[in-house]
Coordinates of C-alpha atoms in Angstrom, one line a residue:
Chain A
X1 CA 102.6 34.5 123.9
X2 CA 103.7 35.6 120.2
X3 CA 101.5 38.4 118.7
X4 CA 99.1 37.7 115.4
X5 CA 98.5 41.4 114.7
X6 CA 100.8 44.5 116.0
X7 CA 100.4 47.5 115.2
X8 CA 104.0 49.1 115.7
X9 CA 104.0 52.8 116.3
X10 CA 101.2 53.4 113.6
X11 CA 100.3 57.3 112.9
X12 CA 97.6 58.7 111.0
X13 CA 97.2 62.5 108.9
X14 CA 95.0 63.7 106.8
X15 CA 96.3 66.9 105.5
X16 CA 97.0 69.0 109.0
X17 CA 94.8 66.7 111.3
X18 CA 96.4 64.4 112.9
X19 CA 94.1 61.2 113.5
X20 CA 95.5 58.0 114.4
X21 CA 98.2 59.2 117.4
X22 CA 101.3 56.2 117.9
X23 CA 99.6 53.7 118.1
X24 CA 101.1 50.1 119.2
X25 CA 98.0 47.4 119.7
X26 CA 99.4 43.8 120.1
X27 CA 96.3 40.9 119.6
X28 CA 97.4 37.2 120.7
X29 CA 95.6 34.9 118.1
X30 CA 92.0 33.7 118.9
X31 CA 91.1 36.7 120.7
X32 CA 88.5 38.8 120.7
X33 CA 89.4 42.5 120.7
X34 CA 87.2 44.7 120.9
X35 CA 88.1 48.5 120.3
X36 CA 86.1 50.7 121.9
X37 CA 85.6 55.0 121.5
X38 CA 83.5 57.8 120.5
X39 CA 82.9 58.4 117.4
X40 CA 85.4 60.0 115.7
X41 CA 88.0 58.8 117.8
X42 CA 89.9 57.2 114.7
X43 CA 88.6 53.5 115.1
X44 CA 87.3 53.3 111.6
X45 CA 90.8 54.8 110.4
X46 CA 92.8 52.4 112.5
X47 CA 90.3 49.2 111.3
X48 CA 91.0 50.6 107.3
X49 CA 95.4 50.5 108.4
X50 CA 94.6 47.0 109.9
X51 CA 93.1 45.4 106.4
X52 CA 95.6 47.6 104.3
X53 CA 92.9 49.8 102.7
X54 CA 94.8 53.1 104.7
X55 CA 98.3 53.2 104.5
X56 CA 99.7 54.3 107.2
X57 CA 102.3 58.2 107.7
X58 CA 104.6 55.6 109.6
X59 CA 104.6 52.9 111.6
X60 CA 103.8 49.2 110.3
X61 CA 101.1 46.3 110.7
X62 CA 102.1 42.2 110.9
X63 CA 99.6 40.0 110.3
X64 CA 100.9 36.6 111.2
X65 CA 104.7 37.8 111.1
X66 CA 103.5 39.4 107.8
X67 CA 104.2 43.4 106.9
X68 CA 100.7 44.5 105.2
X69 CA 99.4 45.3 102.8
X70 CA 99.4 42.0 101.3
X71 CA 96.9 39.7 99.3
X72 CA 97.9 36.5 100.9
X73 CA 97.1 37.8 104.3
X74 CA 93.3 39.3 102.7
X75 CA 92.1 36.5 101.7
X76 CA 92.2 35.3 105.7
X77 CA 90.7 38.0 106.4
X78 CA 86.6 39.0 106.7
X79 CA 85.6 42.2 106.8
X80 CA 82.9 44.1 107.3
X81 CA 82.8 47.8 106.6
X82 CA 80.9 50.0 108.4
X83 CA 78.5 51.1 105.0
X84 CA 77.3 47.7 104.1
X85 CA 79.1 47.6 100.6
X86 CA 76.8 45.9 98.3
X87 CA 74.9 45.8 95.1
X88 CA 71.2 47.0 96.2
X89 CA 70.5 46.0 92.7
X90 CA 71.4 42.9 92.9
X91 CA 69.6 39.8 95.3
X92 CA 71.1 38.6 98.7
X93 CA 71.6 35.4 96.8
X94 CA 74.3 37.7 93.4
X95 CA 75.9 39.5 97.0
X96 CA 77.2 36.2 98.0
X97 CA 77.7 34.1 95.4
X98 CA 79.8 37.3 93.7
X99 CA 81.8 37.9 96.4
X100 CA 82.6 33.7 96.8
X101 CA 83.7 33.7 93.7
X102 CA 85.7 37.0 94.6
X103 CA 87.0 34.7 97.3
X104 CA 88.0 32.1 95.3
X105 CA 85.6 29.5 97.0
X106 CA 85.4 26.5 94.4
X107 CA 82.4 26.3 92.4
X108 CA 80.8 23.2 94.2
X109 CA 80.9 24.6 97.8
X110 CA 79.6 27.9 97.1
X111 CA 75.8 27.0 97.9
X112 CA 76.6 25.3 100.9
X113 CA 79.0 28.1 102.2
X114 CA 76.1 30.8 100.9
X115 CA 73.6 28.8 102.7
X116 CA 76.1 28.6 105.9
X117 CA 75.9 32.3 106.4
X118 CA 72.4 33.2 105.9
X119 CA 71.7 30.9 108.6
X120 CA 73.4 32.7 111.1
X121 CA 72.5 35.8 110.0
X122 CA 69.1 34.1 109.8
X123 CA 68.2 35.7 106.6
X124 CA 67.5 32.5 104.9
X125 CA 64.3 34.0 103.9
X126 CA 65.2 36.2 102.5
X127 CA 68.1 35.5 100.1
X128 CA 66.0 35.8 96.9
X129 CA 65.1 39.7 97.9
X130 CA 66.6 42.8 96.1
X131 CA 68.5 44.4 99.0
X132 CA 67.1 47.7 97.7
X133 CA 63.7 45.9 100.1
X134 CA 66.3 45.5 102.8
X135 CA 65.5 47.1 106.2
X136 CA 69.1 49.1 107.9
X137 CA 69.8 45.8 110.2
X138 CA 69.2 43.0 107.3
X139 CA 71.6 45.1 105.1
X140 CA 73.7 45.0 108.5
X141 CA 73.5 41.3 108.7
X142 CA 74.5 41.1 105.3
X143 CA 77.4 42.7 105.2
X144 CA 78.1 40.7 107.9
X145 CA 77.5 37.5 106.1
X146 CA 79.9 38.3 102.9
X147 CA 82.9 39.3 105.2
X148 CA 82.0 35.0 107.3
X149 CA 82.0 33.3 103.4
X150 CA 85.1 32.0 103.4
X151 CA 86.0 30.6 106.6
X152 CA 88.1 33.6 107.8
X153 CA 91.2 33.5 110.0
X154 CA 91.0 37.1 110.9
X155 CA 87.1 38.7 111.4
X156 CA 87.3 42.4 111.6
X157 CA 84.3 44.4 111.8
X158 CA 83.2 47.4 111.6
X159 CA 80.2 48.5 114.1
X160 CA 78.4 45.4 113.7
X161 CA 75.7 45.6 115.2
X162 CA 74.2 49.1 114.8
X163 CA 70.3 49.4 113.5
X164 CA 70.2 45.3 114.4
X165 CA 66.8 44.5 116.8
X166 CA 68.7 42.9 120.7
X167 CA 67.5 39.2 119.9
X168 CA 69.6 38.9 117.0
X169 CA 72.9 41.2 118.9
X170 CA 72.3 38.2 121.6
X171 CA 72.2 35.7 118.6
X172 CA 75.2 37.4 116.4
X173 CA 77.6 38.0 119.9
X174 CA 76.8 34.1 120.6
X175 CA 78.1 33.7 116.7
X176 CA 81.2 35.3 117.1
X177 CA 82.0 33.6 120.4
X178 CA 81.3 30.1 118.6
X179 CA 84.3 32.0 115.8
X180 CA 86.4 31.9 118.1
X181 CA 86.4 28.8 119.6
X182 CA 86.7 27.6 116.6
X183 CA 89.9 29.3 116.4
X184 CA 89.3 32.8 114.7
X185 CA 90.5 36.2 115.5
X186 CA 87.8 39.1 115.9
X187 CA 88.7 42.5 116.1
X188 CA 85.2 44.9 115.9
X189 CA 85.0 48.4 117.3
X190 CA 82.1 49.4 119.4
X191 CA 81.1 52.4 121.1
X192 CA 78.8 50.5 122.9
X193 CA 79.8 49.5 126.6
X194 CA 78.0 46.3 127.3
X195 CA 79.2 44.6 123.7
X196 CA 83.0 45.6 124.6
X197 CA 82.2 44.0 128.3
X198 CA 82.1 40.8 125.9
X199 CA 85.1 41.4 124.4
X200 CA 88.8 39.3 126.0
X201 CA 90.8 42.3 126.0
X202 CA 90.1 46.1 124.8
X203 CA 91.5 49.3 123.7
X204 CA 90.0 52.1 124.6
X205 CA 90.0 54.8 122.0
X206 CA 89.8 59.0 122.4
X207 CA 90.8 61.5 119.8
X208 CA 93.3 58.7 117.8
X209 CA 95.7 57.7 121.2
X210 CA 95.1 55.0 123.1
X211 CA 94.2 55.5 125.9
X212 CA 94.0 52.4 127.9
X213 CA 93.9 48.3 126.6
X214 CA 94.0 45.3 129.2
X215 CA 90.4 42.7 129.9
X216 CA 87.3 44.9 130.9
X217 CA 87.5 43.1 134.2
X218 CA 91.0 44.7 134.1
X219 CA 90.3 47.9 133.0
X220 CA 87.6 48.6 136.1
X221 CA 90.1 47.6 138.7
X222 CA 92.7 49.8 137.6
X223 CA 90.6 52.6 137.2
X224 CA 89.2 52.5 140.9
X225 CA 85.6 52.6 139.2
X226 CA 82.6 50.4 139.3
X227 CA 81.6 50.2 135.2
X228 CA 83.4 50.7 132.3
X229 CA 81.6 53.8 131.1
X230 CA 83.0 55.1 134.1
X231 CA 86.2 53.8 133.7
X232 CA 86.4 55.2 130.0
X233 CA 86.1 58.7 131.5
X234 CA 88.1 58.1 133.9
X235 CA 91.7 57.1 131.8
X236 CA 90.3 60.2 129.1
X237 CA 90.6 62.3 131.5
X238 CA 93.9 61.6 133.4
X239 CA 95.1 61.4 129.7
X240 CA 94.2 65.0 129.1
X241 CA 95.9 66.1 132.3
Chain B
X1 CA 87.5 33.4 87.7
X2 CA 88.0 36.1 89.6
X3 CA 87.0 38.7 86.3
X4 CA 84.1 36.3 85.4
X5 CA 82.7 36.8 88.6
X6 CA 82.7 41.3 88.0
X7 CA 81.6 41.0 84.6
X8 CA 78.8 39.0 85.5
X9 CA 77.7 40.7 88.6
X10 CA 77.5 43.9 85.9
X11 CA 75.3 42.7 83.6
X12 CA 73.5 41.5 86.2
X13 CA 72.9 45.0 87.9
X14 CA 72.5 46.5 84.0
X15 CA 69.7 43.8 82.8
X16 CA 67.5 45.1 86.4
X17 CA 67.9 48.7 85.6
X18 CA 66.3 48.9 82.1
X19 CA 66.2 52.5 82.8
X20 CA 69.8 52.5 82.2
X21 CA 69.4 50.4 79.4
X22 CA 67.1 52.7 77.5
X23 CA 69.2 55.7 77.9
X24 CA 72.5 53.8 76.2
X25 CA 70.4 51.7 73.6
X26 CA 66.9 54.4 72.7
X27 CA 68.4 57.5 73.6
X28 CA 71.5 57.8 70.5
X29 CA 68.9 56.8 68.0
X30 CA 66.1 59.4 69.4
X31 CA 68.6 62.1 69.1
X32 CA 69.9 60.6 65.9
X33 CA 66.7 60.5 64.6
X34 CA 65.8 64.2 65.1
X35 CA 69.2 65.5 63.6
X36 CA 68.0 63.7 61.0
X37 CA 65.1 65.4 60.4
X38 CA 66.6 68.7 61.5
X39 CA 70.1 68.0 59.3
X40 CA 68.4 65.9 56.4
X41 CA 66.0 68.4 54.7
X42 CA 66.4 69.2 50.5
X43 CA 67.8 72.3 50.5
X44 CA 66.0 76.0 51.7
X45 CA 64.2 77.6 48.8
X46 CA 63.5 81.2 48.8
X47 CA 61.0 84.0 48.6
X48 CA 61.9 86.7 46.7
X49 CA 59.5 90.3 45.7
X50 CA 60.6 92.1 42.3
X51 CA 59.4 95.2 40.9
X52 CA 59.4 95.6 37.7
X53 CA 61.2 92.6 36.8
X54 CA 60.7 91.4 33.1
X55 CA 58.6 88.2 32.7
X56 CA 61.6 86.4 31.0
X57 CA 63.9 86.7 34.4
X58 CA 60.4 86.0 36.8
X59 CA 60.2 82.5 34.7
X60 CA 64.3 81.9 35.3
X61 CA 64.2 82.4 38.9
X62 CA 61.1 80.4 39.5
X63 CA 62.8 77.2 37.5
X64 CA 65.3 78.1 40.0
X65 CA 63.4 76.6 42.7
X66 CA 62.4 80.6 44.2
X67 CA 59.3 81.4 45.0
X68 CA 58.5 85.4 43.8
X69 CA 56.0 87.5 44.2
X70 CA 55.5 91.0 42.4
X71 CA 54.6 93.8 45.2
X72 CA 55.2 97.4 44.7
X73 CA 58.5 99.4 46.1
X74 CA 56.8 99.9 49.5
X75 CA 54.9 97.1 49.6
X76 CA 58.4 94.9 49.5
X77 CA 60.2 97.1 51.6
X78 CA 57.4 95.9 54.3
X79 CA 57.7 92.4 53.1
X80 CA 61.5 92.4 54.1
X81 CA 60.4 94.3 57.5
X82 CA 58.1 90.9 58.5
X83 CA 60.2 88.2 56.9
X84 CA 58.2 87.8 54.8
X85 CA 60.1 87.7 52.2
X86 CA 64.2 86.9 52.0
X87 CA 64.9 89.8 48.9
X88 CA 63.9 92.2 46.7
X89 CA 64.9 92.3 43.5
X90 CA 64.7 95.6 41.3
X91 CA 64.8 96.1 37.9
X92 CA 65.8 99.5 37.1
X93 CA 66.9 100.8 33.6
X94 CA 70.1 99.4 32.9
X95 CA 70.3 98.9 36.6
X96 CA 69.5 96.2 38.9
X97 CA 69.3 96.0 42.4
X98 CA 69.3 93.5 44.8
X99 CA 68.3 94.2 48.7
X100 CA 68.3 91.2 51.2
X101 CA 66.7 90.5 54.8
X102 CA 69.8 89.4 55.7
X103 CA 69.6 88.1 58.6
X104 CA 69.6 84.2 57.8
X105 CA 72.9 83.6 56.0
X106 CA 71.4 79.9 55.1
X107 CA 68.4 82.4 53.6
X108 CA 71.1 84.6 51.8
X109 CA 73.4 83.0 50.3
X110 CA 70.6 80.6 48.8
X111 CA 68.6 83.5 47.6
X112 CA 72.4 84.9 46.2
X113 CA 72.9 81.0 44.5
X114 CA 69.2 81.3 43.0
X115 CA 70.8 84.5 40.9
X116 CA 73.9 83.5 40.2
X117 CA 72.1 80.6 38.4
X118 CA 69.9 83.0 36.8
X119 CA 71.9 85.0 35.3
X120 CA 73.9 82.1 33.8
X121 CA 71.4 81.3 31.8
X122 CA 70.6 84.5 30.8
X123 CA 73.9 85.2 29.8
X124 CA 75.0 81.5 27.6
X125 CA 78.4 82.5 27.0
X126 CA 79.3 82.2 30.4
X127 CA 81.9 78.8 31.2
X128 CA 80.0 75.6 31.1
X129 CA 81.5 73.7 33.5
X130 CA 80.9 69.9 34.5
X131 CA 81.5 68.8 37.1
X132 CA 81.9 65.3 38.9
X133 CA 82.8 63.7 42.1
X134 CA 85.8 62.0 43.4
X135 CA 83.5 61.2 47.0
X136 CA 79.6 61.6 47.0
X137 CA 78.1 63.6 45.0
X138 CA 75.7 66.3 45.2
X139 CA 73.4 64.8 47.0
X140 CA 75.1 65.1 49.9
X141 CA 74.1 66.9 52.7
X142 CA 74.8 68.3 56.0
X143 CA 73.4 65.4 57.5
X144 CA 76.2 62.5 55.8
X145 CA 78.3 65.3 55.6
X146 CA 78.5 65.4 59.9
X147 CA 76.6 62.6 60.3
X148 CA 79.7 59.8 60.5
X149 CA 80.9 63.2 63.8
X150 CA 77.4 62.5 65.5
X151 CA 77.9 59.0 64.8
X152 CA 81.3 58.5 67.4
X153 CA 79.9 61.8 69.1
X154 CA 77.3 59.7 70.6
X155 CA 78.8 56.9 71.4
X156 CA 81.3 59.0 72.8
X157 CA 78.7 60.9 75.8
X158 CA 76.2 58.2 76.4
X159 CA 79.1 55.0 77.1
X160 CA 80.4 58.5 79.1
X161 CA 77.6 59.3 81.6
X162 CA 76.4 55.8 82.8
X163 CA 80.4 54.5 82.8
X164 CA 81.2 57.0 84.1
X165 CA 78.7 57.2 87.3
X166 CA 78.3 53.6 87.4
X167 CA 81.9 53.1 88.8
X168 CA 81.8 56.3 90.2
X169 CA 78.6 54.7 92.4
X170 CA 80.9 51.8 93.4
X171 CA 82.9 54.4 95.2
X172 CA 80.0 56.4 96.8
X173 CA 78.6 53.6 97.8
X174 CA 81.8 51.8 99.8
X175 CA 81.9 48.5 97.2
X176 CA 84.7 49.5 95.3
X177 CA 86.4 49.7 98.9
X178 CA 84.9 46.5 100.1
X179 CA 86.3 44.6 97.2
X180 CA 90.1 46.5 97.7
X181 CA 89.8 44.1 101.3
X182 CA 89.7 41.2 98.8
X183 CA 92.4 38.8 97.4
X184 CA 91.3 41.3 94.1
X185 CA 94.3 43.3 92.2
X186 CA 93.0 46.7 91.5
X187 CA 94.1 45.7 87.2
X188 CA 91.3 42.9 87.5
X189 CA 88.8 45.3 89.5
X190 CA 89.6 47.5 86.6
X191 CA 90.0 44.9 83.3
X192 CA 86.5 43.1 84.8
X193 CA 84.7 46.1 85.1
X194 CA 85.6 47.5 81.2
X195 CA 84.6 43.8 79.9
X196 CA 81.5 43.7 82.0
X197 CA 80.4 47.8 80.5
X198 CA 82.3 45.9 77.0
X199 CA 79.3 43.7 76.4
X200 CA 76.9 46.4 76.8
X201 CA 79.0 49.0 74.5
X202 CA 79.5 46.7 71.5
X203 CA 75.6 46.7 71.7
X204 CA 75.5 50.0 71.9
X205 CA 77.1 50.3 68.9
X206 CA 75.9 47.8 66.8
X207 CA 72.7 50.0 67.8
X208 CA 73.5 53.1 66.3
X209 CA 76.1 51.8 64.1
X210 CA 72.7 49.5 62.1
X211 CA 70.4 52.3 62.4
X212 CA 72.1 55.3 61.1
X213 CA 73.4 53.5 58.7
X214 CA 70.5 50.6 57.8
X215 CA 67.2 53.1 59.2
X216 CA 68.5 56.6 58.1
X217 CA 70.3 55.5 55.3
X218 CA 73.6 58.2 56.2
X219 CA 75.7 58.1 53.5
X220 CA 77.8 54.9 53.1
X221 CA 80.8 53.6 50.8
X222 CA 82.3 52.1 53.3
X223 CA 82.2 48.3 55.2
X224 CA 79.6 47.9 57.7
X225 CA 82.3 46.2 60.0
X226 CA 84.8 48.9 59.6
X227 CA 82.3 51.8 61.5
X228 CA 81.8 48.9 64.1
X229 CA 84.9 48.7 64.4
X230 CA 85.7 52.5 65.5
X231 CA 83.0 53.0 67.8
X232 CA 83.5 50.5 69.3
X233 CA 87.0 51.6 69.8
X234 CA 85.9 54.7 70.7
X235 CA 83.2 53.9 73.0
X236 CA 86.4 51.8 74.8
X237 CA 88.0 55.3 75.0
X238 CA 84.8 57.1 76.6
X239 CA 84.7 53.9 79.2
X240 CA 88.1 54.4 80.5
X241 CA 88.0 58.0 80.7
X242 CA 85.0 58.5 82.5
X243 CA 86.3 55.4 85.0
X244 CA 89.5 57.6 85.6
X245 CA 87.3 60.7 85.7
X246 CA 84.8 59.6 88.6
X247 CA 88.1 59.0 91.0
X248 CA 88.1 62.8 90.6
X249 CA 84.3 63.5 91.3
X250 CA 82.9 63.3 94.5
X251 CA 79.5 61.8 93.8
X252 CA 77.5 62.5 90.3
X253 CA 77.5 66.0 89.9
X254 CA 80.2 67.1 89.6
X255 CA 80.5 64.0 87.3
X256 CA 78.1 65.4 85.2
X257 CA 80.4 68.9 85.3
X258 CA 82.8 66.8 83.9
X259 CA 80.5 67.0 80.2
X260 CA 80.5 70.5 79.4
X261 CA 84.8 70.4 80.0
X262 CA 85.4 67.3 78.9
X263 CA 83.1 66.5 76.3
X264 CA 81.3 69.1 74.6
X265 CA 84.1 70.8 73.6
X266 CA 85.5 67.5 70.7
X267 CA 83.0 67.7 69.1
X268 CA 84.0 71.1 67.9
X269 CA 87.1 70.0 67.6
X270 CA 86.4 66.8 65.6
X271 CA 85.5 68.2 62.5
X272 CA 82.4 69.4 62.1
X273 CA 84.2 73.1 62.2
X274 CA 86.8 73.5 59.5
X275 CA 90.3 74.3 61.3
X276 CA 92.7 72.8 60.1
X277 CA 93.8 76.4 59.3
X278 CA 94.4 77.4 62.3
X279 CA 97.6 75.6 63.6
X280 CA 97.3 76.2 67.6
X281 CA 92.9 75.7 67.5
X282 CA 94.9 72.5 65.6
X283 CA 96.6 71.3 68.2
X284 CA 93.8 71.4 70.4
X285 CA 91.8 69.1 68.0
X286 CA 95.2 66.7 68.3
X287 CA 94.4 65.8 72.1
X288 CA 90.8 64.8 71.6
X289 CA 90.3 61.2 71.5
X290 CA 87.2 62.4 69.5
X291 CA 88.8 63.6 66.4
X292 CA 91.0 60.1 64.8
X293 CA 87.1 58.6 65.7
X294 CA 85.3 61.2 63.9
X295 CA 88.3 61.4 61.2
X296 CA 88.5 57.2 61.5
X297 CA 84.6 57.0 60.6
X298 CA 84.3 60.2 58.4
X299 CA 87.2 58.6 55.8
X300 CA 85.3 55.2 55.7
X301 CA 81.3 56.5 55.3
X302 CA 82.2 59.3 53.4
X303 CA 85.8 58.6 51.5
X304 CA 85.0 54.5 51.4
X305 CA 88.2 53.7 52.9
X306 CA 89.9 50.5 54.1
X307 CA 91.0 50.4 57.5
X308 CA 94.0 49.7 56.3
X309 CA 93.9 53.5 55.5
X310 CA 92.7 54.5 58.9
X311 CA 95.5 52.5 60.8
X312 CA 97.0 55.3 62.3
X313 CA 93.5 56.4 63.3
X314 CA 92.6 53.0 65.2
X315 CA 96.6 52.5 67.5
X316 CA 95.5 56.3 68.5
X317 CA 92.7 55.2 69.5
X318 CA 93.9 52.3 71.2
X319 CA 97.0 54.4 72.7
X320 CA 94.4 56.6 74.2
X321 CA 92.7 53.5 75.9
X322 CA 95.8 51.8 77.2
X323 CA 97.3 55.6 78.9
X324 CA 93.3 55.5 80.3
X325 CA 93.5 52.3 81.6
X326 CA 97.0 52.6 83.3
X327 CA 96.1 55.5 84.9
X328 CA 93.1 54.0 86.1
X329 CA 95.3 51.6 87.7
X330 CA 97.0 54.0 89.7
X331 CA 94.6 55.7 90.7
X332 CA 93.2 53.4 92.8
X333 CA 96.3 53.5 95.0
X334 CA 95.0 56.2 96.4
X335 CA 92.6 53.2 98.4
X336 CA 95.2 50.5 98.3
X337 CA 98.5 50.6 98.1
X338 CA 99.0 47.6 96.5

């Protein structure tokens, strides 16, 4: 299977510190791919490298056979940052229309898209509020809505469900699965094990290394443990020696 | 269309932020008014204590708008010490003795001027001079003189603060990075930002110019539109400099640290003080945008020049802006190479 996203011996250093160490990844099209690791393991850095917001010190990223960064590919990527990068003085609707214009969605379709994504994240009733009056969870959902606006081929979500209540979290995962069925490739970072279990494939990240890769079942089986959490600890140990 | 989206967003944001609008539009007016109150006063009228001064001389002194009080030498000494009078004039046989309080240079020179005029009238044979003015008049006071520089400075200052902080916020709240994760080009972000803010800057320039010229009645010989063009160019320079410097500030506090370093020195070198005689001081002024804006404003407002006479200043201001804008686009490279 040819991969949709290829990371080739990526290394990232800030000053003297190397935060990403020799990472190779191959993600096939249409997959729901998880980057699992504790905070500080390099998930966000890796995500920024994939999307082109950071130039890796070494190595290359190819998406759909094109080298990143590429403005053309940016159009195909939906990105949800770890911090809610939204304009708090504006209403949710104004935020959505702004990003819709930035992504070049034609005027006539904007209204429809805004309504569709608002429904997905269950914010239809709150579209006219300014984001100053949104709770943390609502802002996360808004960020997700913005990422979905232009129907991207690739969705990159950095800790999408932090601060979202369990009911909504389940429904967001349902929506992600639905998008995946429509052919969207999705990369999700998480530090929550039960979320990682919902991914097709996982890369376990620790201290900038990928310590293990594979489907959740494979990872558990190979480490001869019972849960992902135990598996993570097991791989971490064996990697240290 | 994408640039238009950015402009629209900035306008929406700005209209929600009433306080920033007030700071941009009303604060400069308030400060200009206060300065006008302080600088537009009539000349200082000194109070002079006299001892044994002939009646005729006293009348002449009073004609020069000085307040004259007769005192004994002891009384006068005490009054000088308490700053109740500015000088003490004593008549001794064939000699006149003047003691100044001396701690206030304005008062000292006012006393000197009164005495000069008086002695001229006592001695009608002295040189009779007729004074004509090429520009301005005897009524040109301190406010008229430094007013053009102050207009330039306040435009620069307030645009710098608001423009710099709002672009900085874009960085700290992550929206700048978010924008760079879209197909927006770096120059589109910079141009969109400058245009969106440009609308408010233009309004601010109009408000300040109209207020200074028509309400405060600052001395004005040239054309209003020329003044407006120069203030607007100066504001664009300030905005592009502020957005550029915001790349090197981590937070609002660090942004404000640029004020004493970048903004305040410009006042000293932009024409309020005469520094032409000291070459290296003059050279420092030459690298400061306000020098050129203030020079152009003075030429237009005080000397009544046309825009064509200040093309050099205009060119340099445009040049400053272009350099800052290009550096801005380059500075965004630290976020995204492309």
